[in-house]
Amino acid sequence: MSTSWRQRALERNREANRRFFAELASPPSSDDAYEEELRRNWLEAARHYDPQAALSEELTVRLRGEAAERGALDFRVGDALLRPLRDGVAAAARKDVELELTGLSRGSTVLHVRPKVESSEEEANLGRVDSSTADPAMRDLLKLVDAAENEQDVRRWERIIPGLDGVVHALDRFDLSMEMRWRSLDGTVRSSSLSSRGKSYMRSLRELKTYRSRLAVAGTITELRMSGIVKVKTGNTRQSKAYDVHIDPDDLMAMHLELGMPVSFLIEVVKKKDQLGRERSTEYRFVRVAETQDGLFET
């Protein structure tokens, strides 16, 4: 009996929604706009009876690919995907934002995720809330995904990129693509997707360029390793800079260096940077013993 009542109520609701949108002069231009209009109308109507009525916020992640066709989620996929997703949201929010997996549904595989709400007496006294710490962070993440999918400049979201890069690693590992939809407390709905095009663009940002320069370094040897590393400390204070200088092991043996010995080296500085200019590695390579004509020393 109750099932029949619910079914009739759903049908009446669908018909009312259909008539409402049919009568609009400018119907919604997208699925997001359509759902957003429904959510905001519901919120307005609900608050007519209860001023404290509120919507819930949720992120749905629809995975597409052979590994997601069964509507089930391999634990390896969940672990690989959700951790960098959380890291990206936390980076965007500039604080820890815990995410909870609240459900899994079919249609490929759809993950239902929401920010964890910490209940407290103080929060309970805030009354009606239409925003959260996670909301602007989620919107920024979706903007980044959209920019990557359209191969646009993503440097304005640089702090979130490592999180999305981790998501791309996970998707690549299981040959998946994804669609994301964020539903805010105020009724806003935003979507973005990451296909092979967007993943390829994110991978291209990892490509490294090598930059070389030379530097004369003077200091004291504080460490010697048989593998070919000589640590040269340029001063006597704890804050003084130290260089791990790479020297061919055979050359190192022939140089007869000792701990505490003062040295002056001309070194090659080899830096590798990605396509966004972020430094990924720096290596110091021995060229030769330096002399005064080599110019200023780093001390």
CSV table of N, CA, C and O in Angstrom, one decimal, residues 73-142:
chain,number,residue,atom,x,y,z
A,73,LEU,N,32.8,-1.9,-7.2
A,73,LEU,CA,34.0,-1.2,-7.1
A,73,LEU,C,35.1,-2.1,-6.4
A,73,LEU,O,34.9,-2.6,-5.3
A,74,ASP,N,36.1,-2.4,-7.2
A,74,ASP,CA,37.3,-3.1,-6.7
A,74,ASP,C,37.9,-2.3,-5.6
A,74,ASP,O,38.1,-1.1,-5.8
A,75,PHE,N,38.3,-2.9,-4.5
A,75,PHE,CA,38.9,-2.1,-3.4
A,75,PHE,C,40.2,-1.4,-3.8
A,75,PHE,O,40.4,-0.3,-3.3
A,76,ARG,N,40.9,-2.0,-4.8
A,76,ARG,CA,42.1,-1.3,-5.3
A,76,ARG,C,41.8,0.0,-6.0
A,76,ARG,O,42.5,1.0,-5.8
A,77,VAL,N,40.7,0.0,-6.7
A,77,VAL,CA,40.2,1.3,-7.4
A,77,VAL,C,39.9,2.3,-6.4
A,77,VAL,O,40.3,3.5,-6.4
A,78,GLY,N,39.1,1.9,-5.4
A,78,GLY,CA,38.6,2.9,-4.4
A,78,GLY,C,39.8,3.5,-3.6
A,78,GLY,O,39.8,4.7,-3.4
A,79,ASP,N,40.7,2.7,-3.2
A,79,ASP,CA,41.9,3.2,-2.4
A,79,ASP,C,42.8,4.1,-3.3
A,79,ASP,O,43.2,5.1,-2.8
A,80,ALA,N,43.0,3.7,-4.5
A,80,ALA,CA,43.8,4.5,-5.4
A,80,ALA,C,43.2,5.8,-5.8
A,80,ALA,O,43.9,6.8,-6.0
A,81,LEU,N,41.9,5.9,-5.9
A,81,LEU,CA,41.1,7.0,-6.4
A,81,LEU,C,40.8,8.0,-5.3
A,81,LEU,O,40.9,9.2,-5.4
A,82,LEU,N,40.2,7.5,-4.2
A,82,LEU,CA,39.7,8.4,-3.1
A,82,LEU,C,40.7,9.2,-2.4
A,82,LEU,O,40.5,10.3,-1.9
A,83,ARG,N,41.9,8.6,-2.2
A,83,ARG,CA,43.0,9.3,-1.4
A,83,ARG,C,43.4,10.5,-2.1
A,83,ARG,O,43.4,11.6,-1.5
A,84,PRO,N,43.8,10.5,-3.4
A,84,PRO,CA,44.2,11.7,-4.1
A,84,PRO,C,43.0,12.7,-4.3
A,84,PRO,O,43.2,13.9,-4.3
A,85,LEU,N,41.8,12.2,-4.4
A,85,LEU,CA,40.6,13.1,-4.5
A,85,LEU,C,40.5,13.9,-3.2
A,85,LEU,O,40.3,15.1,-3.2
A,86,ARG,N,40.7,13.2,-2.1
A,86,ARG,CA,40.6,13.9,-0.8
A,86,ARG,C,41.7,14.9,-0.7
A,86,ARG,O,41.6,16.0,-0.2
A,87,ASP,N,42.9,14.5,-1.1
A,87,ASP,CA,44.1,15.4,-1.0
A,87,ASP,C,43.9,16.7,-1.9
A,87,ASP,O,44.2,17.8,-1.5
A,88,GLY,N,43.2,16.5,-3.1
A,88,GLY,CA,43.0,17.7,-3.9
A,88,GLY,C,42.0,18.6,-3.3
A,88,GLY,O,42.1,19.8,-3.3
A,89,VAL,N,40.9,18.1,-2.6
A,89,VAL,CA,39.9,18.9,-2.0
A,89,VAL,C,40.6,19.6,-0.8
A,89,VAL,O,40.3,20.8,-0.6
A,90,ALA,N,41.4,18.9,0.0
A,90,ALA,CA,42.0,19.5,1.1
A,90,ALA,C,43.0,20.6,0.7
A,90,ALA,O,43.0,21.7,1.4
A,91,ALA,N,43.7,20.4,-0.4
A,91,ALA,CA,44.6,21.5,-0.9
A,91,ALA,C,43.8,22.7,-1.3
A,91,ALA,O,44.2,23.8,-1.1
A,92,ALA,N,42.7,22.5,-2.0
A,92,ALA,CA,41.9,23.6,-2.4
A,92,ALA,C,41.3,24.4,-1.2
A,92,ALA,O,41.2,25.6,-1.3
A,93,ALA,N,40.9,23.6,-0.2
A,93,ALA,CA,40.3,24.3,1.0
A,93,ALA,C,41.4,24.8,1.9
A,93,ALA,O,41.1,25.6,2.9
A,94,ARG,N,42.7,24.5,1.7
A,94,ARG,CA,43.8,24.8,2.6
A,94,ARG,C,43.6,24.3,4.0
A,94,ARG,O,44.0,25.0,5.0
A,95,LYS,N,42.9,23.2,4.2
A,95,LYS,CA,42.7,22.6,5.5
A,95,LYS,C,42.2,21.2,5.2
A,95,LYS,O,41.7,20.8,4.1
A,96,ASP,N,42.3,20.3,6.2
A,96,ASP,CA,41.9,18.9,6.0
A,96,ASP,C,40.4,18.9,5.9
A,96,ASP,O,39.6,19.5,6.6
A,97,VAL,N,39.9,18.2,4.8
A,97,VAL,CA,38.5,17.9,4.6
A,97,VAL,C,38.4,16.4,4.4
A,97,VAL,O,38.8,15.9,3.4
A,98,GLU,N,37.7,15.8,5.4
A,98,GLU,CA,37.5,14.4,5.3
A,98,GLU,C,36.4,14.1,4.4
A,98,GLU,O,35.3,14.7,4.5
A,99,LEU,N,36.5,13.1,3.5
A,99,LEU,CA,35.4,12.7,2.7
A,99,LEU,C,34.9,11.3,3.1
A,99,LEU,O,35.7,10.4,3.5
A,100,GLU,N,33.6,11.1,3.0
A,100,GLU,CA,33.0,9.8,3.3
A,100,GLU,C,32.4,9.2,2.1
A,100,GLU,O,31.7,9.9,1.3
A,101,LEU,N,32.6,7.9,1.8
A,101,LEU,CA,31.9,7.2,0.8
A,101,LEU,C,30.6,6.7,1.3
A,101,LEU,O,30.5,5.9,2.2
A,102,THR,N,29.5,7.3,0.9
A,102,THR,CA,28.2,7.0,1.4
A,102,THR,C,27.3,6.0,0.6
A,102,THR,O,26.3,5.6,1.1
A,103,GLY,N,27.8,5.7,-0.6
A,103,GLY,CA,27.0,4.8,-1.4
A,103,GLY,C,27.6,4.5,-2.7
A,103,GLY,O,28.6,5.2,-3.1
A,104,LEU,N,27.1,3.4,-3.3
A,104,LEU,CA,27.6,3.0,-4.6
A,104,LEU,C,26.4,2.6,-5.4
A,104,LEU,O,25.6,1.8,-4.9
A,105,SER,N,26.3,3.1,-6.6
A,105,SER,CA,25.1,2.7,-7.4
A,105,SER,C,25.6,2.4,-8.9
A,105,SER,O,26.7,2.6,-9.2
A,106,ARG,N,24.7,1.8,-9.6
A,106,ARG,CA,25.0,1.4,-11.0
A,106,ARG,C,24.8,2.5,-12.0
A,106,ARG,O,24.3,3.6,-11.6
A,107,GLY,N,25.2,2.2,-13.2
A,107,GLY,CA,25.2,3.2,-14.3
A,107,GLY,C,26.6,3.5,-14.6
A,107,GLY,O,27.2,4.5,-14.4
A,108,SER,N,27.3,2.4,-15.0
A,108,SER,CA,28.7,2.1,-14.8
A,108,SER,C,28.8,2.0,-13.3
A,108,SER,O,28.0,1.3,-12.7
A,109,THR,N,29.8,2.6,-12.7
A,109,THR,CA,29.9,2.6,-11.2
A,109,THR,C,29.8,4.1,-10.8
A,109,THR,O,30.7,4.9,-11.2
A,110,VAL,N,28.9,4.4,-9.9
A,110,VAL,CA,28.8,5.7,-9.4
A,110,VAL,C,29.1,5.8,-7.9
A,110,VAL,O,28.4,5.1,-7.1
A,111,LEU,N,30.1,6.6,-7.5
A,111,LEU,CA,30.4,6.7,-6.1
A,111,LEU,C,29.7,7.9,-5.6
A,111,LEU,O,29.7,9.0,-6.2
A,112,HIS,N,29.1,7.8,-4.4
A,112,HIS,CA,28.4,8.9,-3.7
A,112,HIS,C,29.3,9.3,-2.5
A,112,HIS,O,29.5,8.5,-1.6
A,113,VAL,N,29.8,10.5,-2.6
A,113,VAL,CA,30.8,11.0,-1.6
A,113,VAL,C,30.3,12.3,-1.0
A,113,VAL,O,29.7,13.1,-1.7
A,114,ARG,N,30.5,12.4,0.3
A,114,ARG,CA,30.2,13.7,0.9
A,114,ARG,C,31.3,14.1,1.9
A,114,ARG,O,32.0,13.2,2.5
A,115,PRO,N,31.4,15.4,2.1
A,115,PRO,CA,32.4,15.9,3.2
A,115,PRO,C,31.9,15.4,4.5
A,115,PRO,O,30.7,15.5,4.8
A,116,LYS,N,32.8,15.0,5.4
A,116,LYS,CA,32.4,14.6,6.7
A,116,LYS,C,32.0,15.8,7.6
A,116,LYS,O,32.7,16.8,7.6
A,117,VAL,N,30.9,15.8,8.2
A,117,VAL,CA,30.4,16.9,9.0
A,117,VAL,C,30.7,16.6,10.4
A,117,VAL,O,30.2,15.6,11.0
A,118,GLU,N,31.5,17.5,11.1
A,118,GLU,CA,31.8,17.3,12.5
A,118,GLU,C,30.7,18.0,13.3
A,118,GLU,O,30.6,19.2,13.3
A,119,SER,N,29.9,17.2,14.0
A,119,SER,CA,28.8,17.8,14.8
A,119,SER,C,29.4,18.4,16.1
A,119,SER,O,30.2,17.8,16.8
A,120,SER,N,28.9,19.5,16.5
A,120,SER,CA,29.3,20.2,17.7
A,120,SER,C,28.2,21.1,18.2
A,120,SER,O,27.3,21.5,17.4
A,121,GLU,N,28.2,21.4,19.4
A,121,GLU,CA,27.2,22.3,20.0
A,121,GLU,C,27.2,23.7,19.3
A,121,GLU,O,26.2,24.3,19.0
A,122,GLU,N,28.5,24.1,19.0
A,122,GLU,CA,28.7,25.4,18.4
A,122,GLU,C,28.0,25.4,17.0
A,122,GLU,O,27.3,26.4,16.6
A,123,GLU,N,28.3,24.4,16.2
A,123,GLU,CA,27.7,24.3,14.9
A,123,GLU,C,26.2,24.2,14.9
A,123,GLU,O,25.5,24.7,14.1
A,124,ALA,N,25.7,23.5,15.9
A,124,ALA,CA,24.2,23.4,16.0
A,124,ALA,C,23.6,24.7,16.3
A,124,ALA,O,22.4,24.9,15.9
A,125,ASN,N,24.3,25.6,16.9
A,125,ASN,CA,23.7,26.9,17.2
A,125,ASN,C,23.8,27.9,16.1
A,125,ASN,O,23.4,29.1,16.2
A,126,LEU,N,24.5,27.5,15.0
A,126,LEU,CA,24.7,28.4,13.9
A,126,LEU,C,23.4,28.6,13.1
A,126,LEU,O,23.2,29.6,12.4
A,127,GLY,N,22.4,27.7,13.3
A,127,GLY,CA,21.2,27.9,12.5
A,127,GLY,C,21.3,27.4,11.1
A,127,GLY,O,22.1,26.5,10.7
A,128,ARG,N,20.6,28.1,10.2
A,128,ARG,CA,20.6,27.7,8.8
A,128,ARG,C,22.0,28.0,8.1
A,128,ARG,O,22.5,29.0,8.3
A,129,VAL,N,22.5,27.0,7.4
A,129,VAL,CA,23.8,27.1,6.7
A,129,VAL,C,23.6,26.7,5.3
A,129,VAL,O,23.1,25.7,4.9
A,130,ASP,N,24.1,27.6,4.4
A,130,ASP,CA,24.0,27.4,2.9
A,130,ASP,C,25.4,27.2,2.3
A,130,ASP,O,25.5,27.3,1.1
A,131,SER,N,26.4,27.1,3.1
A,131,SER,CA,27.7,26.9,2.5
A,131,SER,C,28.6,26.1,3.5
A,131,SER,O,28.2,25.9,4.6
A,132,SER,N,29.7,25.6,3.0
A,132,SER,CA,30.6,24.8,3.8
A,132,SER,C,32.0,25.0,3.4
A,132,SER,O,32.3,25.6,2.4
A,133,THR,N,33.0,24.5,4.2
A,133,THR,CA,34.4,24.6,3.8
A,133,THR,C,34.6,23.8,2.5
A,133,THR,O,35.4,24.3,1.7
A,134,ALA,N,33.9,22.7,2.3
A,134,ALA,CA,34.2,21.9,1.2
A,134,ALA,C,33.6,22.5,-0.1
A,134,ALA,O,34.1,22.2,-1.2
A,135,ASP,N,32.6,23.4,0.0
A,135,ASP,CA,31.9,23.8,-1.2
A,135,ASP,C,32.8,24.6,-2.2
A,135,ASP,O,33.0,24.2,-3.3
A,136,PRO,N,33.5,25.7,-1.8
A,136,PRO,CA,34.4,26.4,-2.7
A,136,PRO,C,35.6,25.5,-3.2
A,136,PRO,O,36.0,25.6,-4.3
A,137,ALA,N,36.0,24.6,-2.3
A,137,ALA,CA,37.1,23.7,-2.7
A,137,ALA,C,36.6,22.7,-3.8
A,137,ALA,O,37.3,22.5,-4.8
A,138,MET,N,35.4,22.2,-3.7
A,138,MET,CA,34.9,21.3,-4.7
A,138,MET,C,34.7,22.0,-6.0
A,138,MET,O,35.0,21.5,-7.1
A,139,ARG,N,34.2,23.2,-5.9
A,139,ARG,CA,34.0,24.0,-7.1
A,139,ARG,C,35.3,24.3,-7.9
A,139,ARG,O,35.4,24.2,-9.1
A,140,ASP,N,36.4,24.6,-7.1
A,140,ASP,CA,37.7,24.8,-7.7
A,140,ASP,C,38.2,23.5,-8.3
A,140,ASP,O,38.8,23.6,-9.4
A,141,LEU,N,38.0,22.4,-7.6
A,141,LEU,CA,38.4,21.1,-8.2
A,141,LEU,C,37.7,20.8,-9.5
A,141,LEU,O,38.4,20.4,-10.5
A,142,LEU,N,36.4,21.1,-9.6
A,142,LEU,CA,35.7,20.8,-10.9
A,142,LEU,C,36.2,21.8,-11.9
A,142,LEU,O,36.2,21.4,-13.1
